[in-house]
Short mmCIF file of C-alpha atoms in Angstrom, two decimals:
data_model
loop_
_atom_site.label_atom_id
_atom_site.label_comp_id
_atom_site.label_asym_id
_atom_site.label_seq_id
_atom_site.Cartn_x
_atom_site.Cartn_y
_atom_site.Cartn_z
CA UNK A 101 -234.54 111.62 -14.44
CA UNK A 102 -231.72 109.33 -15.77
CA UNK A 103 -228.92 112.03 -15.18
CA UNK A 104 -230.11 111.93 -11.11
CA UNK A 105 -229.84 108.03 -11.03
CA UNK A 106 -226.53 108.19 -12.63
CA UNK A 107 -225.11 110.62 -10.30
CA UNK A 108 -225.99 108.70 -7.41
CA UNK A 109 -225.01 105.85 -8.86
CA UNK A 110 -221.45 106.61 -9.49
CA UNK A 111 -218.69 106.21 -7.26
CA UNK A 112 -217.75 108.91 -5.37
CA UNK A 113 -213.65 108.70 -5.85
CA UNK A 114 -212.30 111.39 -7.43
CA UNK A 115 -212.11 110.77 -11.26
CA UNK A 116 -213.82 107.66 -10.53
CA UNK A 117 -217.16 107.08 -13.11
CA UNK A 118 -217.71 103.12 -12.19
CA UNK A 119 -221.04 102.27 -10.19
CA UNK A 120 -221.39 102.03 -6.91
CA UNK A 121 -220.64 98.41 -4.78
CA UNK A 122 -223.61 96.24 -5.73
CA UNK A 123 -225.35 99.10 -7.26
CA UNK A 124 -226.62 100.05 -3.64
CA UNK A 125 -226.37 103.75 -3.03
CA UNK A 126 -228.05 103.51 0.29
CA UNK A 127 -225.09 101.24 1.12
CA UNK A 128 -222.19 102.39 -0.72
CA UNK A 129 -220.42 105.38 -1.54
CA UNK A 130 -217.83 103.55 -3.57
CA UNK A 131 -217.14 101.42 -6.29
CA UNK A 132 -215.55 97.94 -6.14
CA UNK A 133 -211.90 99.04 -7.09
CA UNK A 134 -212.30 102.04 -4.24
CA UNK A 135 -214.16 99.73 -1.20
CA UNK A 136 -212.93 97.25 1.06
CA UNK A 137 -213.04 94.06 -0.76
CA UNK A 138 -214.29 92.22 2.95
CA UNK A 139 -218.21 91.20 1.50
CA UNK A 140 -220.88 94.34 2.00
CA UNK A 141 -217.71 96.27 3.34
CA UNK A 142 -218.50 100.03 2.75
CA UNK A 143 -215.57 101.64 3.80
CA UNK A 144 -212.57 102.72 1.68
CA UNK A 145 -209.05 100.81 1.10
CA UNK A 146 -206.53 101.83 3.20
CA UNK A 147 -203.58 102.40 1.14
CA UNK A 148 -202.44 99.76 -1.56
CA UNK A 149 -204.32 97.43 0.13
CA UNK A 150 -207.33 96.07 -1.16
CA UNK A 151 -209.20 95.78 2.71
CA UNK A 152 -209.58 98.71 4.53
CA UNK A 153 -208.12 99.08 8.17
CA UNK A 154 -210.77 97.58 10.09
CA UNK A 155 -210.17 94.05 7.57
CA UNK A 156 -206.16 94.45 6.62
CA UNK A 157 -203.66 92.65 8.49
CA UNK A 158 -202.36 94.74 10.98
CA UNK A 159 -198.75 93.70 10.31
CA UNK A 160 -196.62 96.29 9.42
CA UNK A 161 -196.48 96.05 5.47
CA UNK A 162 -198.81 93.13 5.30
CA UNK A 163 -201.51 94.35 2.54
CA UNK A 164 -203.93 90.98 3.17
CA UNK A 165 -207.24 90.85 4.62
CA UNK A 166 -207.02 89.25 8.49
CA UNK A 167 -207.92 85.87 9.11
CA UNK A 168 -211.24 84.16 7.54
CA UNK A 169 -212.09 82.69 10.38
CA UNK A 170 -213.96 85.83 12.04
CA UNK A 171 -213.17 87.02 15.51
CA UNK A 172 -209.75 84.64 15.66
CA UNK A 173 -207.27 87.15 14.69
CA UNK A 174 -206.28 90.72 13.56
CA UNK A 175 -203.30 89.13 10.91
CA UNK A 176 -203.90 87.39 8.07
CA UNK A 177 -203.61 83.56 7.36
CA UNK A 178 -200.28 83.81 6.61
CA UNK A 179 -199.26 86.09 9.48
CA UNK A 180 -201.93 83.82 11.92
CA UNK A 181 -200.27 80.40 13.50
CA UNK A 182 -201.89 77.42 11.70
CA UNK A 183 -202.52 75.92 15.43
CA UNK A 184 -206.29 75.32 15.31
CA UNK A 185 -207.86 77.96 17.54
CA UNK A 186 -204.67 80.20 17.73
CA UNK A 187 -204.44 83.55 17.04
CA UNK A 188 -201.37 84.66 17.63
CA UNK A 189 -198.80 86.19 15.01
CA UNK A 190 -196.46 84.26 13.08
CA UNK A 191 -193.17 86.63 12.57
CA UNK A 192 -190.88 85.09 9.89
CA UNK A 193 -187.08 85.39 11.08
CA UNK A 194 -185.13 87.72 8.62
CA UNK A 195 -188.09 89.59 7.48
CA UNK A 196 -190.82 87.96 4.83
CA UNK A 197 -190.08 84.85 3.33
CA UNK A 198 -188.36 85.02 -0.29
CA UNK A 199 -190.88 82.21 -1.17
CA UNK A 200 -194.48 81.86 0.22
CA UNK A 201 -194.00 79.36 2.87
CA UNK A 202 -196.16 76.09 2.78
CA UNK A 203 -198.58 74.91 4.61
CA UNK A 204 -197.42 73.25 7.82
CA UNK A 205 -194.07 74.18 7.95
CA UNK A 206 -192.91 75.00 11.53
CA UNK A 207 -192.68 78.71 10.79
CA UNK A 208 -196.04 79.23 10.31
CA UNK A 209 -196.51 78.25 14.17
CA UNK A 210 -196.31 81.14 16.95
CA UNK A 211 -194.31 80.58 19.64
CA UNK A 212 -196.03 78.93 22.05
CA UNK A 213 -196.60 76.31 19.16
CA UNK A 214 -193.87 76.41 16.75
CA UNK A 215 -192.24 72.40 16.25
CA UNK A 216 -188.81 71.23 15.02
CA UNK A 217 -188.13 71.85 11.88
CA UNK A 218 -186.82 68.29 11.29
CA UNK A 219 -189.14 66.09 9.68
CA UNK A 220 -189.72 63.23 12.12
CA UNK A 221 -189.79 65.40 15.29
CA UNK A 222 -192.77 67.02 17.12
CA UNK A 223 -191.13 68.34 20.08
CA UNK A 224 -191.35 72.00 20.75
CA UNK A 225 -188.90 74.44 19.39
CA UNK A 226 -186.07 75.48 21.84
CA UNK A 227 -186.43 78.87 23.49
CA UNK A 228 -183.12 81.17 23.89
CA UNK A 229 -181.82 82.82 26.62
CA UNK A 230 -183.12 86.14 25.13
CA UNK A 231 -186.56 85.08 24.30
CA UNK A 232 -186.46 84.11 20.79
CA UNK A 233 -186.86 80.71 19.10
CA UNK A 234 -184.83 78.39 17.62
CA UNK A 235 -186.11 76.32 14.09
CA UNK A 236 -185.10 73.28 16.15
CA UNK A 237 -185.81 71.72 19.47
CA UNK A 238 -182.93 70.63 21.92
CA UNK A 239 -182.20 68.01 20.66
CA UNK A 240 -181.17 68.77 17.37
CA UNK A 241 -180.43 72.54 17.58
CA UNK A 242 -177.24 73.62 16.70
CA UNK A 243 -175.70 75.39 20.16
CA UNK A 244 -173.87 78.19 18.07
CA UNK A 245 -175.08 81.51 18.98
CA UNK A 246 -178.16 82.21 16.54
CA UNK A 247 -177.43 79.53 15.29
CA UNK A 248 -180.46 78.09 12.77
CA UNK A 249 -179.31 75.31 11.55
CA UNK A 250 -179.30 71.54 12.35
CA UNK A 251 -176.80 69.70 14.63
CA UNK A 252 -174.37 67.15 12.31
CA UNK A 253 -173.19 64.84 14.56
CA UNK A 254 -171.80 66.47 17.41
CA UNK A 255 -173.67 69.47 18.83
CA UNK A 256 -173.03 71.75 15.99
CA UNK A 257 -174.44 72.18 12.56
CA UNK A 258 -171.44 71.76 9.90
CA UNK A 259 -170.98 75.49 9.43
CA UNK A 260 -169.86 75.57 13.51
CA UNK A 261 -168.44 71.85 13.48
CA UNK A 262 -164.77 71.88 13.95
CA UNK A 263 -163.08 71.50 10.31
CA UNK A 264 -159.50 69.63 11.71
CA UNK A 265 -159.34 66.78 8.41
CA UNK A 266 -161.28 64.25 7.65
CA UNK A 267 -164.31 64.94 9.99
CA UNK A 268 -162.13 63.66 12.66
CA UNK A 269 -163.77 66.33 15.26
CA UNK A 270 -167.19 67.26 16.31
CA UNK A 271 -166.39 70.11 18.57
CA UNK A 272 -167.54 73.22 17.90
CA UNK A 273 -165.28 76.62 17.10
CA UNK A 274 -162.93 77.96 19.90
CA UNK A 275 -164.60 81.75 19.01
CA UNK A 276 -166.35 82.75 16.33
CA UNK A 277 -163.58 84.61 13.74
CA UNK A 278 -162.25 80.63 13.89
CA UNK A 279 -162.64 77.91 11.53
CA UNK A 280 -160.85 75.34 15.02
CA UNK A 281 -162.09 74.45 17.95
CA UNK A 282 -159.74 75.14 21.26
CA UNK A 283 -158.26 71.59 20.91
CA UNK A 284 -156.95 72.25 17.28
CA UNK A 285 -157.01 75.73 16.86
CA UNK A 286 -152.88 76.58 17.29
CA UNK A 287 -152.30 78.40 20.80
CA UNK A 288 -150.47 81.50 19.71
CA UNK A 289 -152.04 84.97 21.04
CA UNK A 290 -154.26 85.99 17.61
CA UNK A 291 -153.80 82.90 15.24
CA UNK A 292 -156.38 80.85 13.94
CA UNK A 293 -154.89 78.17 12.12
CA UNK A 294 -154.95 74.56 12.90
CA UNK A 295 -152.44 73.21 14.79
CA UNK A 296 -149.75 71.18 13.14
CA UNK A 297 -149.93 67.66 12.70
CA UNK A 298 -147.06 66.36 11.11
CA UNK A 299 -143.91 65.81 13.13
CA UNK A 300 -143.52 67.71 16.65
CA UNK A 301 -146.25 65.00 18.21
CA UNK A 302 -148.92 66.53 20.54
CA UNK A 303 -148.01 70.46 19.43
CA UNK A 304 -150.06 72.85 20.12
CA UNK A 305 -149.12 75.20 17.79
CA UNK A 306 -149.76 75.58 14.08
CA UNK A 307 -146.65 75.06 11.51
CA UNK A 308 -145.61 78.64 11.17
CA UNK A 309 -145.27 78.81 15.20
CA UNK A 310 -143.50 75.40 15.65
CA UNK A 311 -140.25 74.84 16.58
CA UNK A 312 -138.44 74.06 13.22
CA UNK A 313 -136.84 70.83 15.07
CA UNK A 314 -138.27 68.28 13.47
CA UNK A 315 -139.51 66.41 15.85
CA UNK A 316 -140.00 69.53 18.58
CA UNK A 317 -143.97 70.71 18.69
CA UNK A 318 -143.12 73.56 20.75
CA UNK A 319 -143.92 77.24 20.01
CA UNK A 320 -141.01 79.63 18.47
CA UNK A 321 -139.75 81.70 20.97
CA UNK A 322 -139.97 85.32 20.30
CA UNK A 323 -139.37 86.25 16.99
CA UNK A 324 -136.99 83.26 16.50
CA UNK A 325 -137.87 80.05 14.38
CA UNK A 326 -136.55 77.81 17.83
CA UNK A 327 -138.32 76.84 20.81
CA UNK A 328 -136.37 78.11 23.81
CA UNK A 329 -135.26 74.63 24.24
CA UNK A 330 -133.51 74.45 20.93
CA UNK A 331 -132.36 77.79 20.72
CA UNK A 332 -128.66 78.02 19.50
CA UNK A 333 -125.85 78.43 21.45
CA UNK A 334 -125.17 82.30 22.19
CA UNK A 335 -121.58 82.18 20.92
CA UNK A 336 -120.99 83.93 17.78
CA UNK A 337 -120.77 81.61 14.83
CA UNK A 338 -122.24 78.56 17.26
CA UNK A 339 -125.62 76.48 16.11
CA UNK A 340 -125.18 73.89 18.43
CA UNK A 341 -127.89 73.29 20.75
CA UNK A 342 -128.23 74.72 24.54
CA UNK A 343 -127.03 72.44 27.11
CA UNK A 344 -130.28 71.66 30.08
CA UNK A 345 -129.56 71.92 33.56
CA UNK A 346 -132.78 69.83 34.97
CA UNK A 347 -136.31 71.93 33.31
CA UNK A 348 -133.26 75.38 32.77
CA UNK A 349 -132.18 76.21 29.35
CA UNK A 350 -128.47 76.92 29.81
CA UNK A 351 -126.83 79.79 27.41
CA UNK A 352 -124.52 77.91 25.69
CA UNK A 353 -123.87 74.32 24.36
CA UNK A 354 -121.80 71.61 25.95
CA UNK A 355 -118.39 72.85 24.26
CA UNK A 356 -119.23 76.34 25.19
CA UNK A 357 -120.66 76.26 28.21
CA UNK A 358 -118.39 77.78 31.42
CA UNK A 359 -117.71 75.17 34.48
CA UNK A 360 -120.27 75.09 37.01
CA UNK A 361 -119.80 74.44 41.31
CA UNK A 362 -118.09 71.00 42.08
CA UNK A 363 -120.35 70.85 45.07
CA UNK A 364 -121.59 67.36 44.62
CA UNK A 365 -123.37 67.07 48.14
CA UNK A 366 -126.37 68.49 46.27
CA UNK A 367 -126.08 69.68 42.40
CA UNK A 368 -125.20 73.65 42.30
CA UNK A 369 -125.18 75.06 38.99
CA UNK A 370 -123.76 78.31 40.41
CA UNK A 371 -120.37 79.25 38.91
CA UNK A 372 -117.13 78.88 40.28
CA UNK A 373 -114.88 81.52 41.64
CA UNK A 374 -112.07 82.98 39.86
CA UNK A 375 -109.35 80.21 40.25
CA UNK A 376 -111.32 77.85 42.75
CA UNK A 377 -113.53 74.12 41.76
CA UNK A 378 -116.37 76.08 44.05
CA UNK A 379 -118.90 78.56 43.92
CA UNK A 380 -118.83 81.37 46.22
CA UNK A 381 -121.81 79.85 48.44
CA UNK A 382 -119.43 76.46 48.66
CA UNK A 383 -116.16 77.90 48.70
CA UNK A 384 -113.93 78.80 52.25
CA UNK A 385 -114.66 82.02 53.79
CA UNK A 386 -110.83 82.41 54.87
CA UNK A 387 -108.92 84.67 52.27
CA UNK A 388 -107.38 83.07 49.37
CA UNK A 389 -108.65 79.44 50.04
CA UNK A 390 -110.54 77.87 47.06
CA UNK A 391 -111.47 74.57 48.93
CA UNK A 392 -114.92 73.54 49.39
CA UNK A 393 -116.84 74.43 52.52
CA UNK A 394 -116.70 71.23 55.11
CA UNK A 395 -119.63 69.16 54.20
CA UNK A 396 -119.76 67.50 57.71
CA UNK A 397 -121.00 70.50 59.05
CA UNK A 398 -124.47 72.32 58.19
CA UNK A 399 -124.03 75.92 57.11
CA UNK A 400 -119.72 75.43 57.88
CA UNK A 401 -118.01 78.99 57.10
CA UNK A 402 -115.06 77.28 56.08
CA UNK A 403 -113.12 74.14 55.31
CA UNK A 404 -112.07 70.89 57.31
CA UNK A 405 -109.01 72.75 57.76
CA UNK A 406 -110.17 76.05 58.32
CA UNK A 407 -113.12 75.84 60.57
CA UNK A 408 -113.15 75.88 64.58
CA UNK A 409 -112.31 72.21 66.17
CA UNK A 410 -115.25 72.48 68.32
CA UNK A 411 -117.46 69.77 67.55
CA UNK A 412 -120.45 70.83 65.23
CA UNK A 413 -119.30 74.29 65.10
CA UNK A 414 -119.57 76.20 61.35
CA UNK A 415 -117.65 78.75 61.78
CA UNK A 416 -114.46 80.14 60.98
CA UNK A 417 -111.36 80.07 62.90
CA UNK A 418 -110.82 83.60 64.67
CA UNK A 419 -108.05 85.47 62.78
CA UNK A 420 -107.14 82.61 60.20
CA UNK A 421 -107.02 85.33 57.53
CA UNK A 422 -103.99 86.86 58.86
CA UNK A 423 -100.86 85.16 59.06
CA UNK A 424 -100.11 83.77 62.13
CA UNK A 425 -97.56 85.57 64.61
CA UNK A 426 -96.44 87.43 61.50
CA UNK A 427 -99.33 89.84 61.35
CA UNK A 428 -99.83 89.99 58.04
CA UNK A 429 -99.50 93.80 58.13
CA UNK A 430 -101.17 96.86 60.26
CA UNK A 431 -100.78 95.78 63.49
CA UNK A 432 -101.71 92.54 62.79
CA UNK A 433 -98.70 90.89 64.34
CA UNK A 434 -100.33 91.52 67.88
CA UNK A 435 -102.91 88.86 67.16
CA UNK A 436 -103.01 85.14 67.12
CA UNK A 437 -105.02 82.66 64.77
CA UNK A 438 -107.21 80.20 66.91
CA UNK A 439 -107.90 76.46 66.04
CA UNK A 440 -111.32 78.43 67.26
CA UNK A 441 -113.89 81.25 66.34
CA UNK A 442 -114.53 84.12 68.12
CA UNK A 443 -117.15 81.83 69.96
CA UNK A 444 -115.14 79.71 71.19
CA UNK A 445 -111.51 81.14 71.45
CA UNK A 446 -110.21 82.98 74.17
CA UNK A 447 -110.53 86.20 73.79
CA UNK A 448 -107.65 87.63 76.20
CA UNK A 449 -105.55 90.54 75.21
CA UNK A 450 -102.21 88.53 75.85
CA UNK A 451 -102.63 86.58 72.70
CA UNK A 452 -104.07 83.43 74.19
CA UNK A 453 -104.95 80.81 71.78
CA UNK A 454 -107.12 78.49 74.38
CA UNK A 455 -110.58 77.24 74.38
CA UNK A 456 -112.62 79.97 76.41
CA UNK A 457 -114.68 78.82 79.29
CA UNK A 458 -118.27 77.55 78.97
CA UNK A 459 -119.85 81.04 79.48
CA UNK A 460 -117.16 83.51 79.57
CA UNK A 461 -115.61 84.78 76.22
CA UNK A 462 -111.80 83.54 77.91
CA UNK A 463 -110.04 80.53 79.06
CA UNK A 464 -109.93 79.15 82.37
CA UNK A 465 -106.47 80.95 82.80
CA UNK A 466 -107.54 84.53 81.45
CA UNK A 467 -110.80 84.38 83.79
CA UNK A 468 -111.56 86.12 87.14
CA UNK A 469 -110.81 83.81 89.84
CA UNK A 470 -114.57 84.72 91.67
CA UNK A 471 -116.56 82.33 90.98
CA UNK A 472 -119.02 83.09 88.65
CA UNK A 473 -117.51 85.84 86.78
CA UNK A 474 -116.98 85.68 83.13
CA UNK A 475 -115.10 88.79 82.92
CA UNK A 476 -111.21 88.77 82.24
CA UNK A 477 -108.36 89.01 84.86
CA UNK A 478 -106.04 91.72 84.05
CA UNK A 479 -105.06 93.21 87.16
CA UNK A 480 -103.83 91.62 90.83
CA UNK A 481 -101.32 89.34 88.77
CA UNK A 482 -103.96 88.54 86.38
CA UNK A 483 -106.14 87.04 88.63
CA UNK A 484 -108.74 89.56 89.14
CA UNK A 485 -111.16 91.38 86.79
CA UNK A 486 -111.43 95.18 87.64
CA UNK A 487 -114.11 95.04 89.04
CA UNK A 488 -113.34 92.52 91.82
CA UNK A 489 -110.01 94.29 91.97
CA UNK A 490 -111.60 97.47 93.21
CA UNK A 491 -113.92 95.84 95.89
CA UNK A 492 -111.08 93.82 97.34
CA UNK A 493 -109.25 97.01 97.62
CA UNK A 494 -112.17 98.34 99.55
CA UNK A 495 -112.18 95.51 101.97
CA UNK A 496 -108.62 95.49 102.21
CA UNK A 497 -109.15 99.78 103.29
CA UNK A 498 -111.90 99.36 105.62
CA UNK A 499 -110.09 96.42 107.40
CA UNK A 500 -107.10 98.94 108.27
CA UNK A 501 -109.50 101.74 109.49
CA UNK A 502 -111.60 98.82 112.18
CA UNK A 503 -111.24 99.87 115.50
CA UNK A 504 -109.19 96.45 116.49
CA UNK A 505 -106.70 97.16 113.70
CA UNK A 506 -106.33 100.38 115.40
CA UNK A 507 -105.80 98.93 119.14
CA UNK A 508 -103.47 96.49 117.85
CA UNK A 509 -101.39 99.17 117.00
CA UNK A 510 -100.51 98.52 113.73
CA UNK A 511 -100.05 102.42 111.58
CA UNK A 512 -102.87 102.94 109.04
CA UNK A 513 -100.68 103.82 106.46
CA UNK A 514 -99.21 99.63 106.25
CA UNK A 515 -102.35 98.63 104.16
CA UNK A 516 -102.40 95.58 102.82
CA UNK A 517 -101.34 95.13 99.24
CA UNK A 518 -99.65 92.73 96.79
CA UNK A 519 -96.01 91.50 97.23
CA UNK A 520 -92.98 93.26 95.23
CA UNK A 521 -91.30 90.19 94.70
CA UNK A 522 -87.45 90.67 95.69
CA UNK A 523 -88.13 93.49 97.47
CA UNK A 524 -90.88 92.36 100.27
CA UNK A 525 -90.21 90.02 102.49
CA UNK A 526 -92.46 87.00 102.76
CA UNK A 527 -93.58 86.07 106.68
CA UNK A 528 -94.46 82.60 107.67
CA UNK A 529 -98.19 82.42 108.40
CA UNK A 530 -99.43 80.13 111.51
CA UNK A 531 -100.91 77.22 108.79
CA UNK A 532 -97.20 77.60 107.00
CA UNK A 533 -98.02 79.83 104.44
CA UNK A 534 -96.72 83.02 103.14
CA UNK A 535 -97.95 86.55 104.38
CA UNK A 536 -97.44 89.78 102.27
CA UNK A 537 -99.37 92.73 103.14
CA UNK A 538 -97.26 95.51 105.05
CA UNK A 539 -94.02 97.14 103.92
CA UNK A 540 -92.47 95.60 106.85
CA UNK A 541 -93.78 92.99 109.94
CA UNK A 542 -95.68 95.06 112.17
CA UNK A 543 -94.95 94.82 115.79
CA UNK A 544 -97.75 93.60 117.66
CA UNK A 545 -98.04 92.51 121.53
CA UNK A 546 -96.90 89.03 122.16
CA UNK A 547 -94.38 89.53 119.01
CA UNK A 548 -95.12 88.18 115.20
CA UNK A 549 -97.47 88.81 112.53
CA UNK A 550 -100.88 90.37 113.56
CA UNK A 551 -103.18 87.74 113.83
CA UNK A 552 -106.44 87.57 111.28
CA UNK A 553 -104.97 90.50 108.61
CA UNK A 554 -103.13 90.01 105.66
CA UNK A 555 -103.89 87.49 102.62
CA UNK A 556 -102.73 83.74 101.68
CA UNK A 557 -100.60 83.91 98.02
CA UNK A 558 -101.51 80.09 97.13
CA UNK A 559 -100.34 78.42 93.90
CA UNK A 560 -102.89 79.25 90.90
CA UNK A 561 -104.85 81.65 92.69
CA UNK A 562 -105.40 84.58 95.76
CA UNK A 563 -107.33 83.89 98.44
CA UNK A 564 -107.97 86.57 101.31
CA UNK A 565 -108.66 86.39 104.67
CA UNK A 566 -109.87 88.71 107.02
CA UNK A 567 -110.36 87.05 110.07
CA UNK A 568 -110.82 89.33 113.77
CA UNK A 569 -110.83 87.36 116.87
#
């Protein structure tokens, strides 16, 4: 029955009229170009690959049989670290390598056992921050990013080395869109060139940015082709350069540039007043004075001429801005100007120029004659303040109404009040003084004044007695 033998003998592929693997029909179902090509392997290829799934390489679009060695891996040799022992996969970085790669090269180690790629070094490759490897170790990894290539010198390979002239720098780029690092890489906001190096020394900037002063390495300000140092002078027509005031950029050049404060205690660059040598912080406070402020005195107000006489006082004299005794218009005749402030000057309504008391805002003259009192006298021939006035007037009633006042016999209605001069008459008192007090010398037993009522008129001041045997 040759027809039976060669049916069984066939492959049974579709199409497919080749004998079965080794001729073994109890074995094999398919021919050699159909079957795993793994040695007495019955099972079919699994896709274009010539080992079925059980023997291919289980890397995604790897079409080799896995390792030889049996039991060590499910990749292939290629795909398998060369580590004796090791199974574990070998992934090539940037998909399969263009070439196949030779034998002991680093990248056909896993991991856990992948060496430098430099020639002379065995240590272990250097692991990233996100897990992955580097070709290098440490040592000689270049510390850009991703970075796969060698260090050259410095810590960068020479496609992240700093490219400033002549190799002169081993730093690596200030960010990646740069070819600089930070130390030559001009400053200005978005530019990447290198900084300029001839003329301007130490700039910072690169040669479009720089101050076009020769030897300025400043950035342009603004849109300008000056640093703000060297900017021209603001007046129209002017390129003369701005005068500096200590680390201030004036407007204007020398020829240009206004006056400033003659204040030489301590330089002020303020301007001066309209007509004066002084700002308005050094100038007089008194109206139309221009002089400077008197530097003897911290914080003066005024001049030497204008300020109060009182030692260490800074302020101005009271009413120096009017003219004296003249008024200087709206009423202004009824008051006087001081060689004092209003601190220090009297301050009495009858035009006193004086120094006022230690305490009281008037002079010894315009103040109450109680001791004590601050107040101003204006009543009682100016010797009283109203106040005092008042309760001596009280005294003065309740005296007439006491019961020995009464049995004296002097009339209630003589109470005891200031003299009229010229009109009453004085009477001698007992210790030679003068007695005023009743419209006319009361008669009393055992004749003369009433003893113990009335009040002493003394020479700068009133004193009253009420004395009641």
């Amino acid at each position: 029955m040759p027809y039976v033998r060669r049916k069984y003998l066939s492959c049974t592929h579709a199409g497919c009229q080749r004998y079965v693997k080794e001729k073994n029909p109890q074995n094999f179902r398919l021919c050699k170009t159909h079957s795993c090509t793994a040695p007495h392997c019955p099972d079919p290829r699994e896709g274009s690959s010539p080992f079925c799934a059980a023997h291919k390489c289980i890397r995604p679009g790897c079409d080799e049989g896995r390792h030889p060695s049996p039991g060590r891996s499910q990749y292939c040799a290629r795909h398998t670290c060369e580590s004796p022992e090791c199974g574990n996969p070998v992934f090539y970085d940037g998909g399969e390598a263009p070439v196949p790669v030779p034998a002991g090269d680093h990248r056909r180690f896993c991991d856990v056992h992948k060496r430098c790629a430099r020639a002379d070094c065995v240590r272990h490759c250097y692991m990233r921050d996100d897990g992955s490897m580097a070709r290098f170790c440490g040592e000689h990894r270049c510390h850009a990013g991703a970075c796969e290539g060698e260090r050259a010198g410095g810590q960068f390979c020479g496609e992240h080395t700093c490219q400033w002239p002549r190799g002169q720098c081993r730093n690596g780029f200030a960010d990646e869109a740069g070819r600089y690092c930070a130390d030559h890489e001009c400053e200005r906001e978005g530019c990447r060139e290198p900084r300029n190096r001839f003329g301007g020394n130490g700039s910072k900037v690169c040669q479009e940015h720089k101050c076009r002063d020769r030897d300025c390495g400043r950035e342009v300000h603004g849109e300008t082709e000056w640093c703000e140092r060297h900017q021209p002078c603001e007046t129209e027509g002017c390129r003369r350069e701005r005068v500096m005031e200590g680390e201030r950029v004036t407007d204007h050049c020398e020829q240009h540039t206004p006056p400033t404060c003659a204040w030489h205690h301590a330089k002020c660059t303020n301007r001066p007043v309209e007509n004066g040598r002084f700002c308005d912080d050094h100038t007089c406070m008194v109206r139309d004075c221009t002089e400077e402020r008197d530097p003897q005195v911290r914080r003066s107000q005024a001049c030497a001429e204008h300020r109060c006489t009182v030692d260490g006082c800074p302020n101005r004299r009271q009413n120096e801005d009017l003219d004296r005794y003249g008024g200087g218009g709206g009423g202004g005749g009824l008051l006087v100007g001081h060689t004092f402030c209003a601190r220090h000057g009297c301050q009495s309504r009858n035009r006193c120029a004086s120094l006022a008391m230690e305490g009281s805002r008037f002079c010894k003259r315009h103040t109450c004659a109680v001791q004590d009192c601050p107040d101003e006298a204006r009543v009682h021939g100016n010797k009283l303040c109203p106040d005092h006035a008042l309760t001596r007037q009280e005294r003065i009633r309740d005296a007439a109404r006491d019961p020995r006042v009464v049995a004296a016999g002097v009339d209630p209605g003589y109470l005891a009040r200031p003299p009229a001069y010229g009109v009453d008459p004085g009477i001698v008192l007992g210790d030679g003084g003068m007695g005023y007090g009743f419209g006319m010398p009361p008669v009393v037993p055992g004749g003369g004044m009433m003893p113990g009522v009335g009040y002493q008129y003394g020479p700068g001041q009133t004193r009253y007695h009420y004395q009641f045997p």
